[in-house]
Amino acid sequence: MSVAAPAPAASADPPADPTASSPRSRPWRAHLTVALIALVLAVYVTNGLWRDPYRHGLSDNIGDQAWFEWLLGYGVYMLSNGADPYFTHMMNAPLGVNLAANTSITVYTVLFAPLTHLAGPQVTFVTILTLNLAGSAFAWYLFFRRWLAVSPFAAGLAGLFCGFAPGFVAHANGHLNWSAGWVAPFVLWRVMKLREEGRWLRNGLLLGLALAIGFSVAPEGLFYVAIASGIFIGVWSCAKAVRHEALAAFGTVVKALAVAAAVAGVLLAYPLYMHFGGPQTFSGTGFNQRFFVEDVAAYLSYASRSLGALVGLGSDLGPNRTEETSFFGVPLMILMVVAFVMLWRRADPGRRATLRAVGVTGLAFLILSWGPRLNFAGGELPIPLPYAALAHLPLFDAALPLRFALAVVGVFGILLALLVDKIQTFPRKNLLIAALAVSLVPIFPLPLRVQERSPEPDFISNGTWQQYVSENGVLSALPFALNVHADGQRWQAYTMARGGAQFRIPDGYFLGPMTTGEEGKKQMGRIGAPPLATDWLFTRAALYGYVPRLTNADRIQARFDFRYWGVEAVFLPDEITGSDHKILFRSAVLTAATDLLGEPERVDDVLLWRIRPGVDPVDR
């Protein structure tokens, strides 16, 4: 999430009237223009999904798309059945999943539940994704207009940069939380209002509400906003030119923060408890913090979905295509340094206090994004970095370092807005305009990659499954749902969105503990449930085409596994989907299932095996 707080330095460097550069009576024209451009760009980036939301999936991260579609379907189920928004037994039978320890996007699942029920999670997913990108650009535009007091063009260009920066386009590959870049300017706007005299109660209430909304959409991003706000305000307040303002506002800000903390504490008490102490939670994250770091050279490179990469200037320095979080390119990195120096030389003491705070904030996040060890050009160097001292602290232990680079987007947006606003006053302005073009054109985004996904079987969509599974019984597609083959999870999501009778699934794609109970809470998390012999049998068959020779010992183990899950039936559709255009070995899955369970029966468009828990599969 991009993070920046341009300044409580409003009186030290007083903002001009935000509408001064356009007629006061017609600010809506600039607003509407930026909003339309942002929406057109967002539809352009996501057009592959819009062309067929029911069959197309994001090939660079089809698993996370399935996860968020599942959450949207669960939102309808939650509202219809009064279910817990932060814990579910619908997945990972019989233990369930702690949704608070994952990314539950509760606000989205509730607000968009009518659309999800009417059109399906597939349509809701691409709708939110599109609005996230467009809304982020527009929110930053409004933020820059209000708090930097720059021209509509400067604010619009900087806002579009923030909304469609390489890192956020990369996270649009499946992440409804990280593509919600609007959360940063939304929360920061309320932070900037805290110093208003006589309004500490109102502003505290609104900030508390903003924090609760931000937490429900992007909790890790909200953590970055808090860090950025703290660094910025701390550095700004120490500047001699504005120290008297900071002291004068101190009491008002403290009172407002106390109110905000109380409001957010009440609203978030239950989700925070579930996140840190609820069932099926874990310590830290389910990912390696030394792997998910930003390579120094990545800042100088171009992302895979950019014009720069299209002409051969891209790189593979990101851990995957969803986590290409910086990738600004050499020209933009140089331009931002030049812009800072040029703005600094022209700034009065009050504006310098703001620029210093912005620069320190950006530098801090830049270094934090490098993680515990320095990485350059794909290799880890034996050079420890500050994150090594933070990695075991609460919250930092659950963050992925490379995502701190997303905060640099907001810092660059501030510098870009200020530079463009004053560009006509600089000598050699034509050279600066050319530098802007050379810096920004290569990072212009390309549309997200898509692939065909297997359609929902008639067996599921027509409700035929209800003849073979009891109400809220356990049913699984083969292979069992996981991030690299998430079909079964998607189809459950579509069933939840329609309402009516439901089934539960074993396994699934989520973050959970390594082991159950108190021991699991102390250990780092993992993707999905710890595999048992039987689900691993089908995963190996699907991914690698490997089918071992099965014996009665394997069937005995399968009986234990099926009884543990409570599975009443498993089915194999005519088509199964892998990620990144990878072909899954359906024939190997069929061979493994037939060898383990016997011949299937054909029901509608699937092959079905009924399971009597504790009885099947029988020995041979």
Coordinates of C-alpha atoms in Angstrom, one line a residue:
M1 CA 0.0 0.0 0.0
S2 CA 1.4 3.4 -0.9
V3 CA 2.0 5.6 2.1
A4 CA 2.8 9.3 2.5
A5 CA 1.8 12.1 4.7
P6 CA 2.7 15.4 2.9
A7 CA 2.5 17.6 5.9
P8 CA 1.0 18.9 9.0
A9 CA 3.1 21.8 7.8
A10 CA 0.1 23.6 6.4
S11 CA 0.7 26.9 8.2
A12 CA 4.5 26.8 7.8
D13 CA 4.0 26.4 4.1
P14 CA 0.4 27.5 3.7
P15 CA -1.5 25.7 1.0
A16 CA -3.1 27.8 -1.7
D17 CA -6.7 27.5 -2.4
P18 CA -7.0 24.0 -4.0
T19 CA -9.2 25.4 -6.8
A20 CA -7.0 28.4 -7.4
S21 CA -5.7 27.0 -10.7
S22 CA -9.2 26.4 -12.1
P23 CA -12.5 28.2 -11.7
R24 CA -13.7 27.8 -8.1
S25 CA -17.2 27.1 -9.2
R26 CA -16.2 24.2 -11.4
P27 CA -13.8 21.8 -9.5
W28 CA -16.0 18.9 -10.5
R29 CA -14.8 19.1 -14.0
A30 CA -11.2 18.2 -13.0
H31 CA -12.6 15.6 -10.5
L32 CA -14.7 14.0 -13.2
T33 CA -11.9 14.0 -15.8
V34 CA -9.4 12.3 -13.4
A35 CA -12.1 9.8 -12.3
L36 CA -13.0 8.9 -15.9
I37 CA -9.3 8.5 -16.9
A38 CA -8.7 6.3 -13.9
L39 CA -11.7 4.2 -14.6
V40 CA -10.7 3.7 -18.2
L41 CA -7.2 2.7 -17.2
A42 CA -8.5 0.3 -14.6
V43 CA -10.8 -1.4 -17.2
Y44 CA -7.9 -1.5 -19.6
V45 CA -5.7 -3.3 -17.1
T46 CA -8.4 -5.8 -16.1
N47 CA -10.1 -6.2 -19.5
G48 CA -9.0 -9.8 -19.8
L49 CA -11.3 -10.7 -16.9
W50 CA -14.1 -8.5 -18.1
R51 CA -14.2 -10.3 -21.4
D52 CA -15.4 -13.5 -19.7
P53 CA -15.3 -13.2 -15.9
Y54 CA -16.8 -16.7 -15.5
R55 CA -14.1 -18.6 -17.5
H56 CA -11.1 -16.3 -17.3
G57 CA -8.7 -16.4 -14.4
L58 CA -5.5 -14.5 -13.6
S59 CA -2.8 -16.8 -14.8
D60 CA -0.1 -15.2 -12.7
N61 CA -2.0 -15.8 -9.5
I62 CA -5.1 -17.9 -10.0
G63 CA -4.9 -19.3 -6.5
D64 CA -5.3 -15.9 -4.8
Q65 CA -8.2 -15.1 -7.1
A66 CA -9.9 -18.3 -6.0
W67 CA -9.3 -17.3 -2.3
F68 CA -10.9 -13.8 -2.7
E69 CA -13.8 -15.3 -4.7
W70 CA -14.3 -17.7 -1.9
L71 CA -14.4 -14.9 0.6
L72 CA -17.0 -13.0 -1.5
G73 CA -19.1 -16.2 -1.6
Y74 CA -18.7 -16.6 2.1
G75 CA -19.9 -13.1 2.6
V76 CA -23.3 -14.1 1.2
Y77 CA -23.4 -17.2 3.3
M78 CA -22.4 -15.2 6.4
L79 CA -25.2 -12.7 6.0
S80 CA -27.7 -15.4 5.2
N81 CA -26.8 -17.7 8.1
G82 CA -25.5 -15.3 10.7
A83 CA -22.0 -17.0 10.5
D84 CA -18.9 -15.7 12.1
P85 CA -17.1 -13.2 9.8
Y86 CA -13.7 -14.2 11.3
F87 CA -13.9 -17.9 11.6
T88 CA -15.4 -20.6 9.3
H89 CA -16.0 -24.3 9.3
M90 CA -16.9 -24.3 5.6
M91 CA -13.3 -24.9 4.7
N92 CA -10.5 -27.2 6.1
A93 CA -13.0 -29.6 7.6
P94 CA -13.1 -30.5 10.5
L95 CA -10.9 -27.8 12.0
G96 CA -12.0 -24.7 10.1
V97 CA -10.1 -21.6 9.1
N98 CA -9.3 -18.4 11.1
L99 CA -10.3 -15.7 8.6
A100 CA -8.9 -12.9 10.8
A101 CA -5.4 -14.4 10.5
N102 CA -5.9 -14.4 6.8
T103 CA -7.2 -11.4 4.7
S104 CA -10.9 -11.4 5.2
I105 CA -11.9 -8.1 3.4
T106 CA -15.0 -8.0 5.5
V107 CA -16.2 -4.6 4.3
Y108 CA -16.1 -5.7 0.7
T109 CA -17.8 -9.1 1.3
V110 CA -20.7 -7.3 3.1
L111 CA -21.1 -4.3 0.8
F112 CA -20.9 -6.3 -2.4
A113 CA -23.0 -9.3 -1.1
P114 CA -26.0 -8.3 -3.3
L115 CA -23.9 -8.2 -6.4
T116 CA -22.2 -11.5 -5.5
H117 CA -25.6 -13.2 -5.0
L118 CA -27.0 -11.9 -8.2
A119 CA -23.9 -12.2 -10.6
G120 CA -21.5 -14.5 -8.7
P121 CA -18.2 -14.0 -7.0
Q122 CA -16.4 -13.9 -10.4
V123 CA -18.2 -10.7 -11.4
T124 CA -17.8 -9.1 -8.0
F125 CA -14.1 -9.9 -7.9
V126 CA -13.3 -8.1 -11.2
T127 CA -15.6 -5.2 -10.2
I128 CA -13.8 -4.7 -6.9
L129 CA -10.4 -5.1 -8.6
T130 CA -11.3 -2.4 -11.1
L131 CA -12.7 0.0 -8.6
N132 CA -9.6 -0.6 -6.4
L133 CA -7.3 0.6 -9.1
A134 CA -9.4 3.5 -10.2
G135 CA -10.4 4.5 -6.7
S136 CA -6.7 4.5 -5.6
A137 CA -5.7 6.9 -8.3
F138 CA -8.7 9.2 -7.6
A139 CA -8.2 9.1 -3.9
W140 CA -4.5 10.1 -4.2
Y141 CA -5.6 12.9 -6.7
L142 CA -7.9 14.3 -4.1
F143 CA -5.3 14.0 -1.4
F144 CA -2.7 15.8 -3.4
R145 CA -5.2 18.6 -4.4
R146 CA -6.1 19.2 -0.8
W147 CA -2.9 18.7 1.1
L148 CA -0.3 19.7 -1.4
A149 CA -2.5 22.4 -3.0
V150 CA -1.1 21.6 -6.5
S151 CA -2.9 22.1 -9.8
P152 CA -5.4 19.6 -11.0
F153 CA -3.0 18.4 -13.7
A154 CA -0.2 17.8 -11.3
A155 CA -2.5 16.1 -8.8
G156 CA -4.1 14.0 -11.5
L157 CA -0.8 12.8 -13.0
A158 CA 0.6 12.0 -9.6
G159 CA -2.6 10.3 -8.5
L160 CA -2.6 8.1 -11.7
F161 CA 1.0 7.3 -11.0
C162 CA 0.2 6.1 -7.5
G163 CA -2.9 4.1 -8.6
F164 CA -1.2 2.4 -11.5
A165 CA 2.4 2.2 -10.2
P166 CA 4.1 -1.1 -11.1
G167 CA 3.7 -2.5 -7.6
F168 CA 0.0 -2.0 -7.5
V169 CA -0.6 -3.4 -11.0
A170 CA 1.4 -6.4 -10.0
H171 CA -0.7 -6.9 -6.9
A172 CA -3.8 -6.6 -9.0
N173 CA -2.9 -10.2 -9.9
G174 CA -5.4 -11.6 -7.4
H175 CA -5.0 -9.3 -4.4
L176 CA -8.2 -7.4 -3.5
N177 CA -6.4 -6.2 -0.4
W178 CA -3.1 -4.9 -1.8
S179 CA -4.7 -3.4 -4.9
A180 CA -6.8 -1.2 -2.5
G181 CA -4.3 1.6 -2.6
W182 CA -7.1 4.1 -1.7
V183 CA -6.8 3.0 2.0
A184 CA -3.6 5.0 2.4
P185 CA -4.9 8.5 1.3
F186 CA -8.2 7.7 3.0
V187 CA -6.6 7.2 6.4
L188 CA -3.9 9.8 5.9
W189 CA -6.5 12.4 5.2
R190 CA -8.0 11.8 8.6
V191 CA -4.5 11.9 10.2
M192 CA -3.8 15.3 8.6
K193 CA -7.1 16.6 10.1
L194 CA -6.1 15.7 13.7
R195 CA -4.5 19.1 14.4
E196 CA -7.7 21.1 13.8
E197 CA -8.4 23.1 16.9
G198 CA -11.8 22.4 18.6
R199 CA -12.5 19.3 16.5
W200 CA -10.5 16.7 18.3
L201 CA -13.6 14.6 19.2
R202 CA -15.0 14.6 15.7
N203 CA -11.7 14.0 14.0
G204 CA -10.8 11.3 16.5
L205 CA -14.1 9.5 15.8
L206 CA -13.6 9.7 12.1
L207 CA -10.0 8.4 12.3
G208 CA -11.1 5.5 14.5
L209 CA -13.7 4.6 11.9
A210 CA -11.2 4.9 9.1
L211 CA -8.8 2.6 10.9
A212 CA -11.5 0.0 11.3
I213 CA -12.4 0.2 7.6
G214 CA -8.7 0.0 6.6
F215 CA -8.1 -2.9 8.9
S216 CA -11.0 -4.9 7.4
V217 CA -9.6 -4.4 3.9
A218 CA -5.8 -4.3 4.1
P219 CA -4.5 -4.8 7.7
E220 CA -0.8 -5.1 6.7
G221 CA -1.1 -2.0 4.5
L222 CA -2.7 -0.1 7.5
F223 CA 0.3 -1.1 9.5
Y224 CA 2.5 0.6 6.9
V225 CA 0.3 3.7 7.0
A226 CA 0.8 3.9 10.8
I227 CA 4.6 3.5 10.5
A228 CA 4.8 6.2 7.8
S229 CA 2.6 8.6 9.8
G230 CA 4.7 8.1 12.8
I231 CA 8.0 8.7 11.0
F232 CA 6.7 11.7 9.1
I233 CA 5.2 13.5 12.0
G234 CA 8.2 12.7 14.2
V235 CA 10.7 14.1 11.7
W236 CA 8.5 17.1 10.8
S237 CA 7.9 18.0 14.4
C238 CA 11.6 18.2 15.1
A239 CA 12.3 20.8 12.5
K240 CA 13.1 24.2 14.0
A241 CA 10.9 26.1 11.5
V242 CA 7.7 24.3 12.6
R243 CA 8.5 23.2 16.1
H244 CA 6.2 25.8 17.6
E245 CA 3.3 24.5 15.4
A246 CA 3.9 21.0 16.6
L247 CA 3.9 22.0 20.2
A248 CA 0.8 24.1 19.8
A249 CA -1.0 21.1 18.1
F250 CA 0.3 18.5 20.5
G251 CA -2.6 18.5 23.0
T252 CA -5.3 18.5 20.3
V253 CA -3.6 15.6 18.4
V254 CA -3.1 13.5 21.6
K255 CA -6.8 13.9 22.5
A256 CA -7.9 13.0 19.0
L257 CA -5.6 10.0 18.9
A258 CA -7.0 8.8 22.2
V259 CA -10.5 9.0 20.8
A260 CA -9.4 7.2 17.6
A261 CA -7.8 4.5 19.6
A262 CA -10.9 4.0 21.7
V263 CA -13.2 3.8 18.7
A264 CA -10.9 1.5 16.7
G265 CA -10.3 -0.6 19.8
V266 CA -14.1 -1.2 20.2
L267 CA -14.7 -1.9 16.6
L268 CA -11.7 -4.1 16.2
A269 CA -11.7 -5.9 19.6
Y270 CA -13.1 -9.2 18.3
P271 CA -11.1 -9.4 15.0
L272 CA -7.9 -8.5 16.8
Y273 CA -8.6 -11.2 19.4
M274 CA -9.3 -13.7 16.7
H275 CA -6.2 -12.7 14.8
F276 CA -3.8 -13.0 17.7
G277 CA -5.5 -15.5 20.0
G278 CA -8.3 -17.2 18.2
P279 CA -8.5 -20.9 17.1
Q280 CA -6.3 -21.9 14.1
T281 CA -4.1 -18.9 14.4
F282 CA -0.3 -19.0 14.2
S283 CA 2.8 -16.9 14.8
G284 CA 4.3 -14.6 12.2
T285 CA 3.6 -15.4 8.5
G286 CA 3.3 -18.4 6.3
F287 CA 6.1 -17.0 4.0
N288 CA 9.9 -16.8 4.2
Q289 CA 10.8 -13.2 5.0
R290 CA 14.3 -13.7 3.5
F291 CA 12.8 -14.7 0.2
F292 CA 10.1 -12.1 -0.1
V293 CA 12.5 -9.1 0.0
E294 CA 13.1 -6.4 -2.6
D295 CA 16.2 -6.8 -4.6
V296 CA 18.1 -3.4 -4.8
A297 CA 18.4 -3.9 -8.6
A298 CA 14.6 -4.3 -8.8
Y299 CA 14.2 -0.6 -8.1
L300 CA 16.1 0.0 -11.3
S301 CA 14.2 -2.6 -13.4
Y302 CA 10.8 -2.7 -15.1
A303 CA 7.9 -5.0 -14.1
S304 CA 6.7 -7.8 -16.3
R305 CA 3.4 -5.9 -17.0
S306 CA 4.9 -2.7 -18.3
L307 CA 5.9 -1.1 -21.6
G308 CA 9.5 -1.4 -20.5
A309 CA 9.3 -5.1 -20.3
L310 CA 7.4 -5.3 -23.6
V311 CA 10.5 -3.9 -25.4
G312 CA 12.8 -6.2 -23.5
L313 CA 13.8 -4.1 -20.5
G314 CA 12.1 -6.3 -17.9
S315 CA 13.6 -8.6 -15.3
D316 CA 12.7 -11.5 -13.1
L317 CA 14.0 -10.0 -9.9
G318 CA 10.7 -10.3 -8.1
P319 CA 9.9 -13.5 -6.2
N320 CA 6.8 -13.8 -8.4
R321 CA 4.9 -11.6 -10.7
T322 CA 2.4 -10.6 -8.0
E323 CA 5.2 -9.2 -5.8
E324 CA 7.0 -6.9 -8.3
T325 CA 6.6 -4.1 -5.8
S326 CA 9.1 -1.4 -6.9
F327 CA 10.4 -1.8 -10.5
F328 CA 10.5 2.0 -11.1
G329 CA 13.3 1.9 -13.6
V330 CA 16.6 3.9 -13.7
P331 CA 15.1 7.1 -15.2
L332 CA 12.4 7.5 -12.6
M333 CA 14.8 6.8 -9.7
I334 CA 17.2 9.5 -11.0
L335 CA 14.3 11.9 -11.6
M336 CA 13.0 11.5 -8.1
V337 CA 16.4 12.4 -6.6
V338 CA 16.7 15.4 -8.9
A339 CA 13.2 16.5 -8.1
F340 CA 13.9 16.4 -4.4
V341 CA 17.1 18.5 -4.7
M342 CA 15.4 21.0 -7.0
L343 CA 12.4 21.4 -4.7
W344 CA 14.6 21.6 -1.7
R345 CA 16.7 24.5 -3.1
R346 CA 13.5 26.5 -3.8
A347 CA 11.7 25.7 -0.5
D348 CA 11.3 28.0 2.4
P349 CA 12.1 26.6 5.9
G350 CA 8.5 25.4 6.4
R351 CA 8.4 23.5 3.1
R352 CA 11.9 22.1 3.8
A353 CA 10.5 20.6 7.0
T354 CA 7.9 18.9 5.0
L355 CA 10.3 17.7 2.3
R356 CA 12.7 16.4 4.9
A357 CA 10.0 14.4 6.6
V358 CA 8.9 13.0 3.2
G359 CA 12.4 12.1 2.3
V360 CA 13.2 10.4 5.6
T361 CA 9.9 8.4 5.4
G362 CA 10.7 7.3 1.8
L363 CA 14.3 6.3 2.7
A364 CA 13.1 4.3 5.7
F365 CA 10.7 2.3 3.7
L366 CA 13.2 1.8 0.9
I367 CA 15.7 0.2 3.4
L368 CA 13.0 -1.8 5.1
S369 CA 11.9 -3.2 1.8
W370 CA 15.3 -4.8 1.3
G371 CA 14.6 -7.2 4.2
P372 CA 17.1 -8.6 6.8
R373 CA 19.9 -9.2 4.3
L374 CA 20.9 -7.1 1.2
N375 CA 20.1 -8.7 -2.1
F376 CA 21.5 -7.5 -5.4
A377 CA 20.9 -8.8 -8.9
G378 CA 19.4 -12.0 -7.6
G379 CA 21.9 -12.9 -5.0
E380 CA 21.9 -12.4 -1.2
L381 CA 24.9 -10.7 0.2
P382 CA 26.3 -11.2 3.8
I383 CA 25.3 -7.6 4.8
P384 CA 22.7 -7.4 7.6
L385 CA 20.1 -4.7 7.4
P386 CA 17.8 -3.0 10.0
Y387 CA 14.9 -5.4 9.2
A388 CA 17.0 -8.2 10.8
A389 CA 16.5 -6.4 14.2
L390 CA 12.8 -6.0 13.6
A391 CA 11.9 -9.3 12.1
H392 CA 10.9 -11.0 15.4
L393 CA 8.9 -8.1 16.7
P394 CA 5.1 -8.3 16.7
L395 CA 3.5 -7.3 13.4
F396 CA 6.9 -7.0 11.7
D397 CA 7.1 -10.8 12.0
A398 CA 3.9 -11.1 10.0
A399 CA 4.9 -8.6 7.2
L400 CA 6.7 -9.4 4.0
P401 CA 9.6 -6.9 3.7
L402 CA 9.4 -6.3 0.0
R403 CA 5.9 -4.8 0.4
F404 CA 7.4 -1.9 2.2
A405 CA 8.4 -0.7 -1.3
L406 CA 4.8 0.1 -2.0
A407 CA 5.0 3.0 0.5
V408 CA 7.7 4.5 -1.7
V409 CA 5.0 4.9 -4.4
G410 CA 3.3 7.5 -2.2
V411 CA 6.5 9.3 -1.5
F412 CA 7.3 9.4 -5.3
G413 CA 3.8 10.6 -5.9
I414 CA 4.3 13.6 -3.6
L415 CA 7.5 14.6 -5.3
L416 CA 6.0 14.1 -8.7
A417 CA 3.0 16.3 -7.9
L418 CA 5.2 19.1 -6.5
L419 CA 7.6 18.9 -9.4
V420 CA 4.9 19.0 -12.1
D421 CA 3.1 21.8 -10.3
K422 CA 6.2 24.0 -10.4
I423 CA 7.7 22.7 -13.7
Q424 CA 6.9 25.9 -15.6
T425 CA 9.0 27.9 -13.1
F426 CA 12.2 25.8 -13.5
P427 CA 14.9 26.6 -16.0
R428 CA 15.2 24.1 -18.8
K429 CA 11.6 23.1 -18.3
N430 CA 11.6 21.3 -21.7
L431 CA 14.4 19.0 -20.4
L432 CA 12.3 18.3 -17.3
I433 CA 9.2 17.5 -19.4
A434 CA 11.3 15.1 -21.5
A435 CA 12.7 13.5 -18.4
L436 CA 9.1 13.0 -17.1
A437 CA 8.2 11.3 -20.3
V438 CA 11.3 9.0 -20.3
S439 CA 10.6 8.1 -16.7
L440 CA 6.8 7.5 -16.8
V441 CA 6.2 6.0 -20.3
P442 CA 8.2 2.8 -19.7
I443 CA 6.2 2.0 -16.5
F444 CA 2.9 2.4 -18.2
P445 CA 1.0 -0.8 -17.4
L446 CA 0.0 -3.7 -19.7
P447 CA -3.2 -5.6 -19.1
L448 CA -3.1 -8.5 -16.6
R449 CA -2.5 -11.9 -18.1
V450 CA -5.5 -14.3 -18.1
Q451 CA -6.1 -17.9 -18.9
E452 CA -9.1 -20.2 -19.3
R453 CA -10.4 -21.7 -16.1
S454 CA -12.4 -25.0 -15.9
P455 CA -16.2 -24.2 -15.9
E456 CA -18.3 -25.0 -12.9
P457 CA -19.7 -28.5 -13.4
D458 CA -23.4 -28.9 -13.8
F459 CA -23.2 -31.4 -11.0
I460 CA -22.5 -28.4 -8.7
S461 CA -24.4 -25.6 -10.4
N462 CA -27.6 -27.7 -10.8
G463 CA -27.5 -28.9 -7.2
T464 CA -27.2 -32.6 -8.1
W465 CA -24.5 -32.9 -5.4
Q466 CA -27.3 -32.7 -2.8
Q467 CA -28.4 -36.2 -3.7
Y468 CA -25.0 -37.6 -2.6
V469 CA -24.0 -35.3 0.4
S470 CA -26.0 -34.4 3.5
E471 CA -26.7 -30.8 4.4
N472 CA -23.4 -29.2 5.4
G473 CA -21.7 -32.5 4.7
V474 CA -18.2 -32.7 3.3
L475 CA -17.6 -33.0 -0.5
S476 CA -14.4 -32.5 -2.4
A477 CA -13.3 -32.2 -6.0
L478 CA -10.2 -34.0 -7.0
P479 CA -7.5 -33.0 -6.5
F480 CA -8.3 -31.5 -3.1
A481 CA -8.3 -27.7 -3.1
L482 CA -5.0 -25.9 -2.8
N483 CA -3.5 -22.7 -4.2
V484 CA -2.1 -24.5 -7.3
H485 CA -5.4 -26.3 -8.0
A486 CA -8.2 -24.4 -6.4
D487 CA -11.2 -25.5 -8.5
G488 CA -13.0 -27.2 -5.7
Q489 CA -12.7 -24.0 -3.5
R490 CA -14.1 -21.9 -6.4
W491 CA -17.1 -24.1 -6.9
Q492 CA -17.9 -24.0 -3.2
A493 CA -17.7 -20.2 -3.3
Y494 CA -20.2 -20.1 -6.2
T495 CA -22.6 -22.4 -4.2
M496 CA -22.4 -20.2 -1.1
A497 CA -23.1 -17.1 -3.3
R498 CA -26.3 -18.7 -4.6
G499 CA -27.6 -19.6 -1.1
G500 CA -29.6 -22.6 -0.1
A501 CA -28.0 -26.0 0.8
Q502 CA -24.3 -26.0 1.3
F503 CA -21.4 -28.4 1.6
R504 CA -18.1 -28.1 3.4
I505 CA -14.7 -29.0 1.9
P506 CA -11.5 -30.5 3.4
D507 CA -8.2 -28.6 2.8
G508 CA -8.4 -25.4 0.8
Y509 CA -6.1 -22.4 0.1
F510 CA -5.6 -20.3 3.2
L511 CA -3.0 -19.6 5.8
G512 CA -3.1 -21.8 8.9
P513 CA -0.9 -23.3 11.6
M514 CA 1.7 -26.0 11.1
T515 CA 0.0 -28.1 13.9
T516 CA -3.2 -27.8 15.9
G517 CA -3.7 -26.4 19.4
E518 CA -1.4 -24.2 21.4
E519 CA 1.7 -25.5 19.8
G520 CA 0.5 -24.4 16.4
K521 CA -0.1 -20.8 17.7
K522 CA 3.6 -20.6 18.6
Q523 CA 4.9 -21.8 15.2
M524 CA 5.0 -19.9 11.9
G525 CA 2.1 -20.4 9.5
R526 CA 1.8 -22.4 6.3
I527 CA -0.2 -22.5 3.1
G528 CA -3.2 -24.8 3.5
A529 CA -3.6 -27.7 5.9
P530 CA -0.7 -30.0 6.7
P531 CA -1.1 -32.7 4.0
L532 CA -2.2 -36.2 4.8
A533 CA -1.3 -39.2 2.7
T534 CA -4.5 -39.2 0.7
D535 CA -4.7 -35.6 -0.3
W536 CA -1.0 -35.6 -1.2
L537 CA -1.6 -38.6 -3.4
F538 CA -4.0 -36.6 -5.6
T539 CA -1.9 -33.5 -5.5
R540 CA 1.2 -35.4 -6.8
A541 CA -0.9 -37.0 -9.5
A542 CA -2.3 -33.6 -10.6
L543 CA 1.0 -31.7 -10.5
Y544 CA 3.5 -34.3 -11.6
G545 CA 1.5 -37.1 -13.1
Y546 CA 2.9 -39.4 -10.5
V547 CA 0.8 -42.4 -9.4
P548 CA 2.4 -44.9 -7.0
R549 CA 1.4 -48.5 -6.8
L550 CA -1.2 -48.6 -4.1
T551 CA -1.6 -51.3 -1.5
N552 CA -4.2 -52.1 1.2
A553 CA -2.0 -50.2 3.6
D554 CA -2.7 -47.1 1.5
R555 CA -6.4 -47.9 1.5
I556 CA -6.4 -48.2 5.3
Q557 CA -4.7 -44.9 5.6
A558 CA -7.3 -43.4 3.2
R559 CA -10.1 -44.7 5.4
F560 CA -8.6 -42.9 8.4
D561 CA -8.1 -39.7 6.3
F562 CA -11.6 -39.8 4.8
R563 CA -13.1 -40.4 8.3
Y564 CA -11.1 -37.6 9.8
W565 CA -12.4 -35.2 7.1
G566 CA -15.9 -36.6 7.2
V567 CA -15.9 -36.8 3.4
E568 CA -19.1 -38.3 1.9
A569 CA -18.2 -38.1 -1.8
V570 CA -15.4 -37.0 -4.1
F571 CA -15.7 -36.1 -7.8
L572 CA -13.5 -35.5 -10.8
P573 CA -14.7 -33.0 -13.4
D574 CA -14.0 -33.2 -17.1
E575 CA -11.5 -30.4 -16.8
I576 CA -9.2 -29.2 -14.0
T577 CA -7.2 -25.9 -13.8
G578 CA -3.6 -25.2 -12.9
S579 CA -1.9 -21.9 -12.5
D580 CA 0.2 -20.0 -15.0
H581 CA -1.1 -22.0 -17.9
K582 CA 0.3 -25.2 -16.4
I583 CA -1.4 -28.4 -17.4
L584 CA -2.7 -30.6 -14.6
F585 CA -2.5 -34.4 -15.2
R586 CA -6.2 -35.3 -15.0
S587 CA -5.6 -38.8 -16.3
A588 CA -3.2 -39.4 -13.5
V589 CA -5.8 -38.2 -10.9
L590 CA -8.3 -40.5 -12.5
T591 CA -5.9 -43.5 -12.3
A592 CA -5.1 -42.8 -8.7
A593 CA -8.7 -42.4 -7.7
T594 CA -9.8 -45.5 -9.5
D595 CA -7.0 -47.6 -8.0
L596 CA -7.8 -46.3 -4.5
L597 CA -11.6 -46.2 -4.6
G598 CA -12.7 -48.4 -7.5
E599 CA -14.6 -47.5 -10.6
P600 CA -16.5 -44.2 -10.5
E601 CA -20.1 -43.6 -11.6
R602 CA -20.9 -40.9 -14.1
V603 CA -23.2 -38.2 -12.7
D604 CA -24.0 -35.3 -14.9
D605 CA -20.6 -34.0 -16.1
V606 CA -18.4 -35.5 -13.3
L607 CA -17.0 -38.8 -12.2
L608 CA -18.2 -39.6 -8.7
W609 CA -17.1 -41.8 -5.9
R610 CA -19.3 -42.2 -2.9
I611 CA -17.5 -42.5 0.4
R612 CA -18.8 -44.3 3.5
P613 CA -16.7 -42.7 6.3
G614 CA -14.7 -45.4 8.1
V615 CA -15.6 -48.0 5.4
D616 CA -14.3 -46.8 2.1
P617 CA -12.0 -47.5 0.4
V618 CA -12.4 -51.2 1.0
D619 CA -9.4 -53.5 0.9
R620 CA -8.7 -55.6 -2.2

